[in-house]
Amino acid sequence: MNAPVFNNRDCGSCPIRHQAICSRCEQDELDYLDSVKYYRSYDAGQPVVWAGDPLDFVATVVVGVASLSQTMEDGRRQMIGLLLPSDFLGRPGREAVSYDVTAVTDLTLCCFRRKPFEGLLKTSPHIGQRLLEKTLDELDAAREWMLVLGRKTAREKIASLLSIIARRASSLMALKAPDGFAFDLPLTREAMADYLGLTLETVSRQMSALKKDGVIQLEGNRRVRVPDFAKLVAETGDDAGDLFGG
Amino acid sequence: MNAPVFNNRDCGSCPIRHQAICSRCEQDELDYLDSVKYYRSYDAGQPVVWAGDPLDFVATVVVGVASLSQTMEDGRRQMIGLLLPSDFLGRPGREAVSYDVTAVTDLTLCCFRRKPFEGLLKTSPHIGQRLLEKTLDELDAAREWMLVLGRKTAREKIASLLSIIARRASSLMALKAPDGFAFDLPLTREAMADYLGLTLETVSRQMSALKKDGVIQLEGNRRVRVPDFAKLVAETGDDAGDLFGG
DNA sequence: TAGCCACCTTGATCCAGGTCAACCGCGGAC
DNA sequence: GTCCGCGGTTGACCTGGATCAAGGTGGCTA
């Protein structure tokens, strides 16, 4: 077991990989980490865990998209988070997860068994800090989303979702390109509806309306072209001040 | 500067106080902590910070209630969090705060200057762990709230809010009392509306409806009596499985 | 005692988005 | 090829909650 192996792991920006090449870490720790780290793959549509079930690992998304969602007894469903590559899944210190996790597209996770990971958190402050950082980001995103869910119109909701996915899928340069840019929508209309607190019919209608108004173009159902990103952002109802920001 | 002073600080369950009496901590750290810790008070209705303004401290709520909210340019407002005693405010590693913080009732915060606190996080893993724990709890609560905002009816939203406040204001024993229990509502109808993504008229109507149906009794506008907690929870639309849980 | 103001309630009407239903179009199985 | 089923679109109609408007109530000041 020697050092280089930690550097060519392809984990996206997973916090552990960062940790593995951190010069302040002791070698023992790295060896230990490597021994508990493994990969898991899921097909699109496949469940990762159900709400209430124990989750014996924590993980980061390497490739693909996963959704976190809650379902009421009568079937009403709300997506409460979308995990894109580099996002963290799982809760150290708690065995069960309180929402359903589903692979939206084909998905690969980089996993760590939960118990050893928790031990690591106690002894390695860097990992905890990194994780705290990520959790705070997620909290900010969740709060941002509460404004979308609580106060925005259907059209504004759609525009908000598209602009968020566009930002995460495209480089800053692409967003600013004068002739626009395109991206793939990893979600079905139904999944979009679940995320936005709408019905799929309303999603479909508003997508059509945004198309008719020239805010977006559709190249097939799942590919969106944005001729002018500022125009899309203007439809979100947000302050345009942070147009190219977080 | 001697040790006892750290033990009789009344900070609720503020993570620092816990830290201060933690046997694993070094005395230097405690002295340091004490030197950067101070209290701030706000009158009901007073702003603590506006979105985008720098916040030079992090804090925990000692007494009172604070709200976190976001406002759109046209005035639509969404409350995105409610801080009750022991809750944490502020974001280590970021200067500005992205939402308005307002004192809902008279409020006292236990504050730490941000820079020294960040230094402390680096050197004292216990504080970071404790904070991560709290942040994860807040994230869970935020996600729970997304279901409320996105999918629940007005009546279910009101019932959800009442049951959450009831849980935090009352002991487990009180919740189970066969003759019911009462609690003070720290929010105006307008603040409730902001939290729930409703108008204040709808809040008022649904409060009246719940009263008419015997789910709650009103002892004045701001005091709520719950004759049967299970009946209230049944109105939230949630699975009743965790009736007395988190 | 009156008058004011912040907070709350209630009524009448409107409309965004939900519901129900029909249909389209494409890819995969046979 | 043809069929089928899934994902998407569009239309017609309905309704829950928003909007607009008019009081009510209780605590404070003068």
Coordinates of C-alpha atoms (C1' of nucleotides) in Angstrom, one line a residue:
Chain A
M1 CA 0.0 0.0 0.0
N2 CA 1.8 3.1 -1.2
A3 CA 0.9 6.8 -1.6
P4 CA 0.3 7.3 -5.4
V5 CA -2.8 5.2 -5.4
F6 CA -4.7 8.0 -3.7
N7 CA -3.9 10.5 -6.4
N8 CA -5.3 8.8 -9.4
R9 CA -8.7 8.0 -7.9
D10 CA -11.4 9.7 -10.0
C11 CA -13.9 11.0 -7.5
G12 CA -14.8 14.3 -8.9
S13 CA -14.2 16.9 -6.2
C14 CA -15.1 14.4 -3.4
P15 CA -13.8 15.7 -0.1
I16 CA -11.9 12.5 0.7
R17 CA -9.8 12.7 -2.5
H18 CA -8.9 16.2 -1.5
Q19 CA -8.0 14.9 1.9
A20 CA -6.0 12.0 0.4
I21 CA -3.6 14.4 -1.3
C22 CA -3.5 16.9 1.5
S23 CA 0.0 17.4 2.7
R24 CA -1.0 17.7 6.3
C25 CA -2.4 14.2 6.5
E26 CA -0.6 11.3 8.0
Q27 CA 0.1 8.3 5.9
D28 CA -1.7 6.0 8.2
E29 CA -4.9 7.9 7.6
L30 CA -4.6 7.6 3.9
D31 CA -4.0 3.8 4.0
Y32 CA -7.0 3.5 6.3
L33 CA -9.2 5.6 4.0
D34 CA -8.3 3.6 0.9
S35 CA -9.3 0.4 2.6
V36 CA -12.8 1.6 3.3
K37 CA -13.5 3.4 0.0
Y38 CA -15.4 1.7 -2.8
Y39 CA -17.7 2.4 -5.8
R40 CA -21.3 1.7 -6.5
S41 CA -23.4 2.1 -9.6
Y42 CA -27.1 2.4 -10.2
D43 CA -29.2 2.4 -13.4
A44 CA -31.4 5.3 -14.1
G45 CA -34.6 5.1 -12.2
Q46 CA -33.2 2.7 -9.6
P47 CA -33.7 3.5 -5.9
V48 CA -30.5 4.0 -3.8
V49 CA -32.3 4.0 -0.4
W50 CA -35.9 4.5 0.8
A51 CA -36.8 6.9 3.5
G52 CA -36.3 5.4 6.9
D53 CA -34.0 2.6 5.7
P54 CA -30.6 2.4 7.2
L55 CA -27.7 3.7 5.0
D56 CA -24.5 2.0 5.9
F57 CA -22.3 4.4 3.8
V58 CA -21.7 8.0 3.1
A59 CA -20.8 8.9 -0.5
T60 CA -20.2 11.6 -3.1
V61 CA -21.6 11.5 -6.6
V62 CA -19.0 10.8 -9.2
V63 CA -21.1 10.7 -12.3
G64 CA -24.8 11.1 -12.9
V65 CA -27.7 12.7 -11.0
A66 CA -29.6 11.5 -7.9
S67 CA -32.7 12.9 -6.4
L68 CA -33.8 13.2 -2.8
S69 CA -37.5 13.2 -2.3
Q70 CA -40.2 12.8 0.2
T71 CA -43.6 11.2 -0.4
M72 CA -46.8 11.6 1.5
E73 CA -49.1 8.7 2.2
D74 CA -51.5 9.8 -0.6
G75 CA -48.8 9.9 -3.1
R76 CA -48.0 13.6 -3.3
R77 CA -44.3 13.8 -3.8
Q78 CA -41.8 16.6 -3.3
M79 CA -38.2 16.5 -4.5
I80 CA -36.1 18.1 -1.8
G81 CA -32.7 18.0 -3.4
L82 CA -30.8 17.1 -6.5
L83 CA -27.3 15.6 -6.2
L84 CA -25.0 16.4 -9.1
P85 CA -21.4 15.2 -9.4
S86 CA -19.3 16.3 -6.3
D87 CA -22.4 16.5 -4.1
F88 CA -22.4 14.6 -0.8
L89 CA -24.9 12.0 0.3
G90 CA -25.5 10.7 3.8
R91 CA -25.5 11.8 7.3
P92 CA -22.6 11.0 9.6
G93 CA -24.0 10.3 13.1
R94 CA -27.3 9.0 11.9
E95 CA -28.1 5.6 10.6
A96 CA -31.3 6.1 8.7
V97 CA -32.0 8.6 6.0
S98 CA -35.3 10.5 6.1
Y99 CA -35.9 10.8 2.4
D100 CA -35.9 8.6 -0.7
V101 CA -32.8 8.7 -2.8
T102 CA -33.2 7.7 -6.4
A103 CA -30.8 7.5 -9.4
V104 CA -32.3 10.0 -11.9
T105 CA -29.7 9.1 -14.6
D106 CA -27.2 6.2 -14.5
L107 CA -25.2 7.0 -11.4
T108 CA -21.9 6.2 -9.8
L109 CA -21.2 6.9 -6.1
C110 CA -17.9 6.9 -4.3
C111 CA -18.7 5.4 -1.0
F112 CA -17.2 5.1 2.5
R113 CA -18.6 2.8 5.2
R114 CA -20.3 5.0 7.7
K115 CA -18.7 3.9 10.9
P116 CA -15.1 4.2 9.9
F117 CA -16.0 7.5 8.3
E118 CA -17.4 8.8 11.5
G119 CA -14.2 7.8 13.3
L120 CA -12.2 9.7 10.7
L121 CA -14.3 12.8 11.3
K122 CA -13.3 12.7 14.9
T123 CA -9.6 12.5 14.2
S124 CA -9.2 14.5 11.0
P125 CA -10.5 18.1 11.3
H126 CA -9.9 18.8 7.6
I127 CA -12.6 16.3 6.5
G128 CA -15.1 17.7 9.0
Q129 CA -14.4 21.3 7.8
R130 CA -14.8 20.3 4.2
L131 CA -18.0 18.5 5.0
L132 CA -19.3 21.5 7.0
E133 CA -18.6 23.7 4.1
K134 CA -20.6 21.5 1.8
T135 CA -23.4 21.1 4.2
L136 CA -23.7 24.9 4.6
D137 CA -23.8 25.2 0.8
E138 CA -26.6 22.7 0.7
L139 CA -28.4 24.5 3.4
D140 CA -28.2 27.8 1.4
A141 CA -29.4 26.0 -1.7
A142 CA -32.3 24.5 0.2
R143 CA -33.3 27.9 1.6
E144 CA -33.0 29.4 -1.8
W145 CA -35.4 26.7 -3.0
M146 CA -37.9 27.5 -0.3
L147 CA -38.4 30.9 -1.9
V148 CA -39.0 29.2 -5.2
L149 CA -41.5 26.8 -3.8
G150 CA -43.3 29.3 -1.6
R151 CA -43.6 32.4 -3.6
K152 CA -42.8 32.0 -7.3
T153 CA -45.2 31.5 -10.1
A154 CA -45.1 28.4 -12.3
R155 CA -43.2 30.3 -15.0
E156 CA -40.7 31.7 -12.6
K157 CA -40.2 28.2 -11.1
I158 CA -39.4 26.7 -14.4
A159 CA -37.0 29.5 -15.3
S160 CA -35.4 29.1 -11.9
L161 CA -34.8 25.4 -12.4
L162 CA -33.5 25.8 -15.9
S163 CA -31.1 28.5 -14.9
I164 CA -29.8 26.4 -12.0
I165 CA -29.2 23.4 -14.1
A166 CA -27.7 25.5 -16.9
R167 CA -25.3 27.0 -14.4
R168 CA -24.2 23.7 -13.0
A169 CA -23.9 22.1 -16.5
S170 CA -22.1 24.9 -18.3
S171 CA -18.9 26.9 -17.8
L172 CA -19.1 30.6 -16.9
M173 CA -17.7 31.2 -20.4
A174 CA -20.5 29.3 -22.1
L175 CA -23.1 31.2 -20.1
K176 CA -21.8 34.4 -21.5
A177 CA -21.5 33.3 -25.1
P178 CA -23.3 35.8 -27.3
D179 CA -24.8 33.1 -29.4
G180 CA -26.2 31.2 -26.5
F181 CA -25.5 27.6 -25.3
A182 CA -27.3 24.3 -24.9
F183 CA -27.5 21.7 -22.2
D184 CA -29.2 18.4 -21.5
L185 CA -32.1 18.3 -19.0
P186 CA -31.5 15.2 -16.8
L187 CA -35.1 15.3 -15.6
T188 CA -38.4 14.1 -17.0
R189 CA -41.3 16.6 -16.9
E190 CA -42.6 14.6 -14.0
A191 CA -39.4 14.9 -12.0
M192 CA -39.3 18.7 -12.8
A193 CA -42.9 18.9 -11.5
D194 CA -41.8 17.0 -8.3
Y195 CA -39.0 19.4 -7.8
L196 CA -41.0 22.5 -8.4
G197 CA -44.2 21.6 -6.5
L198 CA -46.2 21.7 -9.8
T199 CA -48.0 19.1 -11.9
L200 CA -46.4 17.7 -15.0
E201 CA -49.1 19.4 -17.2
T202 CA -48.2 22.8 -15.8
V203 CA -44.5 22.1 -16.4
S204 CA -45.2 21.1 -20.0
R205 CA -47.4 24.2 -20.6
Q206 CA -44.8 26.6 -19.1
M207 CA -42.0 25.0 -21.1
S208 CA -44.1 25.6 -24.2
A209 CA -44.8 29.1 -23.2
L210 CA -41.1 29.9 -22.6
K211 CA -40.4 28.4 -26.0
K212 CA -43.1 30.4 -27.7
D213 CA -41.7 33.6 -26.1
G214 CA -38.2 32.8 -27.3
V215 CA -36.6 32.4 -23.9
I216 CA -35.6 28.8 -24.7
Q217 CA -35.5 26.5 -27.7
L218 CA -36.1 22.8 -27.4
E219 CA -33.9 20.4 -29.4
G220 CA -35.9 17.4 -28.6
N221 CA -37.7 17.0 -25.3
R222 CA -34.6 16.9 -23.2
R223 CA -32.2 19.3 -24.7
V224 CA -32.6 23.0 -24.0
R225 CA -30.9 25.8 -25.9
V226 CA -30.7 29.2 -24.2
P227 CA -30.1 31.9 -26.8
D228 CA -29.7 34.6 -24.1
F229 CA -29.0 33.6 -20.5
A230 CA -29.9 37.0 -19.2
K231 CA -33.4 36.7 -20.6
L232 CA -33.8 33.4 -18.9
V233 CA -32.6 34.8 -15.6
A234 CA -35.0 37.8 -16.0
E235 CA -37.8 35.2 -16.0
T236 CA -36.8 33.8 -12.6
G237 CA -38.0 36.8 -10.7
D238 CA -34.6 37.0 -8.9
D239 CA -32.6 40.0 -8.5
A240 CA -30.4 40.0 -11.6
G241 CA -27.4 41.3 -9.6
D242 CA -25.8 37.9 -9.3
L243 CA -26.4 36.9 -12.9
F244 CA -23.3 34.8 -13.2
G245 CA -22.9 34.1 -9.5
G246 CA -23.4 31.0 -7.3
Chain B
M1 CA -9.1 34.7 34.4
N2 CA -10.1 31.4 36.0
A3 CA -12.1 28.4 34.9
P4 CA -15.5 28.7 36.7
V5 CA -16.5 31.7 34.7
F6 CA -17.2 29.4 31.7
N7 CA -19.6 27.2 33.6
N8 CA -22.1 29.8 34.7
R9 CA -22.6 31.5 31.4
D10 CA -26.2 31.1 30.4
C11 CA -26.1 30.4 26.7
G12 CA -28.9 27.8 26.3
S13 CA -27.3 24.8 24.7
C14 CA -24.9 26.9 22.7
P15 CA -22.1 24.8 21.3
I16 CA -19.4 27.0 22.8
R17 CA -20.7 26.6 26.3
H18 CA -20.6 22.8 25.8
Q19 CA -17.1 23.2 24.6
A20 CA -16.2 25.4 27.5
I21 CA -16.9 22.7 30.0
C22 CA -15.5 19.9 27.9
S23 CA -12.8 18.2 29.8
R24 CA -10.7 17.6 26.7
C25 CA -10.2 21.3 26.0
E26 CA -7.1 23.2 27.0
Q27 CA -7.3 26.1 29.3
D28 CA -5.8 28.5 26.7
E29 CA -8.7 27.9 24.4
L30 CA -11.2 28.6 27.1
D31 CA -9.6 31.9 28.0
Y32 CA -9.4 32.8 24.4
L33 CA -13.1 31.9 23.9
D34 CA -14.2 34.0 26.8
S35 CA -12.4 37.0 25.5
V36 CA -14.3 37.0 22.2
K37 CA -17.7 36.1 23.5
Y38 CA -20.4 38.7 24.1
Y39 CA -24.1 39.3 24.1
R40 CA -26.4 41.4 22.0
S41 CA -30.1 42.2 22.4
Y42 CA -32.7 43.3 19.9
D43 CA -36.3 44.5 20.3
A44 CA -39.1 42.6 18.6
G45 CA -39.4 43.6 15.0
Q46 CA -35.8 45.0 14.9
P47 CA -33.6 43.8 12.0
V48 CA -30.4 41.9 13.0
V49 CA -28.8 42.0 9.5
W50 CA -30.1 42.5 6.0
A51 CA -29.3 40.1 3.1
G52 CA -26.0 40.9 1.6
D53 CA -24.7 42.8 4.5
P54 CA -21.6 41.6 6.2
L55 CA -22.1 39.8 9.5
D56 CA -19.0 40.1 11.7
F57 CA -20.1 37.5 14.2
V58 CA -21.6 34.1 14.5
A59 CA -24.1 33.5 17.3
T60 CA -26.5 31.3 19.0
V61 CA -30.0 32.3 20.2
V62 CA -30.2 32.6 24.0
V63 CA -33.8 33.9 24.4
G64 CA -36.4 34.9 21.9
V65 CA -37.1 34.0 18.3
A66 CA -35.5 35.3 15.1
S67 CA -36.6 34.8 11.5
L68 CA -34.5 34.3 8.4
S69 CA -36.3 35.5 5.2
Q70 CA -35.8 36.4 1.6
T71 CA -37.6 39.1 -0.2
M72 CA -38.1 39.5 -4.0
E73 CA -37.9 42.9 -5.6
D74 CA -41.7 43.2 -5.9
G75 CA -42.1 42.5 -2.2
R76 CA -43.0 38.9 -2.1
R77 CA -41.4 37.5 1.0
Q78 CA -40.6 33.9 2.1
M79 CA -39.4 33.0 5.6
I80 CA -36.8 30.4 5.2
G81 CA -36.0 29.6 8.8
L82 CA -37.0 30.3 12.3
L83 CA -34.3 30.4 15.0
L84 CA -35.4 29.4 18.4
P85 CA -33.2 29.3 21.6
S86 CA -30.1 27.1 21.0
D87 CA -30.2 27.6 17.2
F88 CA -27.1 28.8 15.4
L89 CA -26.8 31.9 13.3
G90 CA -24.1 32.8 10.8
R91 CA -21.8 31.1 8.4
P92 CA -18.2 30.5 9.2
G93 CA -16.1 31.1 6.1
R94 CA -18.4 33.6 4.5
E95 CA -18.6 37.3 5.4
A96 CA -22.1 38.2 4.1
V97 CA -25.3 36.5 4.9
S98 CA -27.8 35.8 2.0
Y99 CA -31.0 36.4 3.8
D100 CA -32.6 39.0 6.2
V101 CA -32.4 38.2 9.8
T102 CA -35.1 39.8 12.0
A103 CA -36.0 39.6 15.7
V104 CA -39.5 38.3 15.8
T105 CA -39.8 38.7 19.6
D106 CA -37.3 40.4 21.9
L107 CA -34.1 38.6 21.3
T108 CA -30.7 37.9 22.9
L109 CA -27.9 36.4 21.0
C110 CA -24.6 35.0 22.3
C111 CA -22.1 36.2 19.8
F112 CA -18.5 35.3 18.8
R113 CA -16.5 37.5 16.5
R114 CA -16.3 35.6 13.2
K115 CA -12.6 35.6 12.5
P116 CA -11.5 34.2 15.9
F117 CA -14.3 31.7 15.7
E118 CA -13.0 30.5 12.3
G119 CA -9.6 30.1 13.8
L120 CA -11.0 28.1 16.6
L121 CA -12.8 25.8 14.2
K122 CA -9.5 24.9 12.6
T123 CA -7.9 24.0 15.9
S124 CA -10.8 22.5 17.9
P125 CA -12.5 19.6 16.2
H126 CA -15.2 19.4 18.8
I127 CA -16.7 22.7 17.9
G128 CA -16.7 21.8 14.2
Q129 CA -18.4 18.5 14.9
R130 CA -21.0 20.1 17.1
L131 CA -21.6 22.7 14.4
L132 CA -21.8 20.1 11.6
E133 CA -24.4 18.3 13.7
K134 CA -26.5 21.4 14.0
T135 CA -26.1 22.3 10.4
L136 CA -27.3 18.9 9.3
D137 CA -30.3 19.2 11.6
E138 CA -31.1 22.5 10.0
L139 CA -30.7 21.0 6.6
D140 CA -33.2 18.2 7.5
A141 CA -35.6 20.8 8.8
A142 CA -35.3 22.9 5.6
R143 CA -36.0 19.8 3.5
E144 CA -38.9 18.9 5.6
W145 CA -40.2 22.4 5.0
M146 CA -39.9 22.0 1.3
L147 CA -42.5 19.3 1.4
V148 CA -44.8 21.6 3.3
L149 CA -44.3 24.5 0.9
G150 CA -44.5 22.5 -2.3
R151 CA -47.2 20.0 -1.7
K152 CA -49.4 20.7 1.3
T153 CA -52.8 22.4 1.4
A154 CA -53.3 25.6 3.4
R155 CA -54.9 23.7 6.2
E156 CA -52.1 21.2 6.3
K157 CA -49.5 23.9 6.3
I158 CA -51.1 25.7 9.3
A159 CA -51.3 22.4 11.2
S160 CA -47.7 21.6 10.3
L161 CA -46.5 24.9 11.6
L162 CA -48.5 24.7 14.8
S163 CA -47.3 21.2 15.5
I164 CA -43.7 22.1 15.0
I165 CA -43.9 25.1 17.3
A166 CA -45.9 23.0 19.8
R167 CA -43.2 20.4 19.8
R168 CA -40.4 22.9 20.4
A169 CA -42.3 24.9 23.0
S170 CA -43.5 21.9 25.1
S171 CA -42.1 18.9 26.8
L172 CA -42.8 15.5 25.5
M173 CA -44.8 14.9 28.6
A174 CA -47.0 18.0 28.0
L175 CA -47.7 16.8 24.4
K176 CA -49.0 13.6 25.8
A177 CA -51.2 15.1 28.5
P178 CA -54.7 13.7 28.2
D179 CA -56.3 17.1 28.8
G180 CA -54.2 18.9 26.2
F181 CA -51.7 21.7 26.5
A182 CA -51.3 25.3 25.4
F183 CA -48.4 27.4 24.0
D184 CA -47.7 30.9 22.8
L185 CA -47.5 31.6 19.2
P186 CA -44.5 33.9 18.7
L187 CA -45.6 34.9 15.2
T188 CA -48.1 37.3 13.8
R189 CA -50.5 36.1 11.2
E190 CA -48.4 37.8 8.6
A191 CA -45.2 36.1 9.8
M192 CA -47.0 32.8 9.7
A193 CA -48.1 33.5 6.1
D194 CA -44.5 34.4 5.2
Y195 CA -43.3 31.1 6.6
L196 CA -46.0 29.0 4.9
G197 CA -46.1 30.7 1.5
L198 CA -49.7 31.9 2.0
T199 CA -51.4 35.2 2.5
L200 CA -52.3 36.4 5.9
E201 CA -56.0 36.2 5.0
T202 CA -55.7 32.5 4.2
V203 CA -53.8 31.9 7.5
S204 CA -56.6 33.7 9.4
R205 CA -59.3 31.7 7.7
Q206 CA -57.6 28.4 8.3
M207 CA -56.9 29.2 11.9
S208 CA -60.7 29.9 12.2
A209 CA -61.5 26.6 10.4
L210 CA -59.2 24.6 12.7
K211 CA -60.9 26.3 15.7
K212 CA -64.4 25.6 14.4
D213 CA -63.5 22.0 13.9
G214 CA -62.2 21.7 17.5
V215 CA -58.6 20.9 16.5
I216 CA -57.3 24.0 18.4
Q217 CA -58.7 26.6 20.7
L218 CA -57.6 30.2 20.8
E219 CA -57.1 31.9 24.1
G220 CA -56.6 35.3 22.6
N221 CA -55.0 35.7 19.2
R222 CA -51.6 34.5 20.1
R223 CA -52.2 31.6 22.6
V224 CA -53.1 28.2 21.2
R225 CA -54.6 25.4 23.2
V226 CA -54.4 21.9 21.7
P227 CA -56.9 19.6 23.3
D228 CA -55.6 16.5 21.5
F229 CA -52.2 16.6 19.9
A230 CA -52.8 13.5 17.8
K231 CA -55.7 15.3 16.2
L232 CA -53.5 18.2 15.2
V233 CA -50.9 16.0 13.8
A234 CA -53.5 14.1 11.8
E235 CA -54.3 17.4 10.1
T236 CA -50.7 17.9 8.9
G237 CA -51.0 15.2 6.3
D238 CA -47.8 13.6 7.6
D239 CA -47.3 10.0 8.4
A240 CA -48.5 9.7 12.1
G241 CA -45.7 7.2 12.8
D242 CA -43.4 9.7 14.4
L243 CA -46.1 11.5 16.4
F244 CA -43.8 12.3 19.3
G245 CA -40.5 12.2 17.4
G246 CA -38.2 14.9 15.9
Chain C
dT1 C1' -63.2 59.0 27.4
dA2 C1' -61.8 59.2 23.0
dG3 C1' -59.0 58.3 19.3
dC4 C1' -55.5 55.8 17.0
dC5 C1' -53.0 52.1 15.1
dA6 C1' -51.5 47.5 14.7
dC7 C1' -53.3 43.2 14.3
dC8 C1' -56.9 40.2 13.0
dT9 C1' -61.3 38.5 10.9
dT10 C1' -64.7 37.9 7.4
dG11 C1' -67.0 38.4 2.9
dA12 C1' -67.1 38.7 -2.3
dT13 C1' -64.9 37.9 -6.4
dC14 C1' -61.1 36.3 -9.4
dC15 C1' -57.7 33.5 -11.6
dA16 C1' -53.4 30.5 -11.7
dG17 C1' -52.7 26.2 -11.6
dG18 C1' -54.9 21.6 -10.7
dT19 C1' -57.7 17.9 -12.7
dC20 C1' -59.5 15.0 -16.2
dA21 C1' -59.2 13.6 -20.7
dA22 C1' -57.7 13.1 -25.4
dC23 C1' -54.0 12.7 -28.4
dC24 C1' -49.1 12.7 -30.4
dG25 C1' -44.6 10.5 -31.5
dC26 C1' -40.9 7.8 -30.9
dG27 C1' -38.3 3.7 -29.7
dG28 C1' -38.2 -1.2 -28.7
dA29 C1' -40.3 -6.0 -28.9
dC30 C1' -42.0 -9.3 -31.9
Chain D
dG1 C1' -43.8 -3.8 -40.8
dT2 C1' -47.4 -3.3 -36.4
dC3 C1' -48.2 -2.8 -31.9
dC4 C1' -47.5 -1.0 -27.4
dG5 C1' -46.2 1.9 -23.8
dC6 C1' -43.9 5.7 -22.0
dG7 C1' -43.1 10.5 -22.0
dG8 C1' -44.9 14.6 -23.6
dT9 C1' -48.5 18.0 -25.3
dT10 C1' -52.8 20.3 -25.5
dG11 C1' -57.6 21.4 -24.4
dA12 C1' -61.8 22.2 -21.3
dC13 C1' -63.2 22.8 -17.0
dC14 C1' -62.9 23.4 -11.9
dT15 C1' -61.3 25.0 -7.4
dG16 C1' -58.2 26.5 -3.6
dG17 C1' -56.2 30.3 -2.4
dA18 C1' -55.2 35.2 -3.8
dT19 C1' -57.0 39.7 -4.1
dC20 C1' -59.8 43.5 -2.9
dA21 C1' -62.6 45.5 0.5
dA22 C1' -64.9 46.3 4.8
dG23 C1' -65.2 45.8 9.6
dG24 C1' -63.8 44.3 14.5
dT25 C1' -60.8 44.4 18.8
dG26 C1' -57.6 45.6 22.2
dG27 C1' -53.8 48.2 23.9
dC28 C1' -51.7 52.6 24.0
dT29 C1' -51.6 57.7 24.3
dA30 C1' -53.8 62.1 25.6

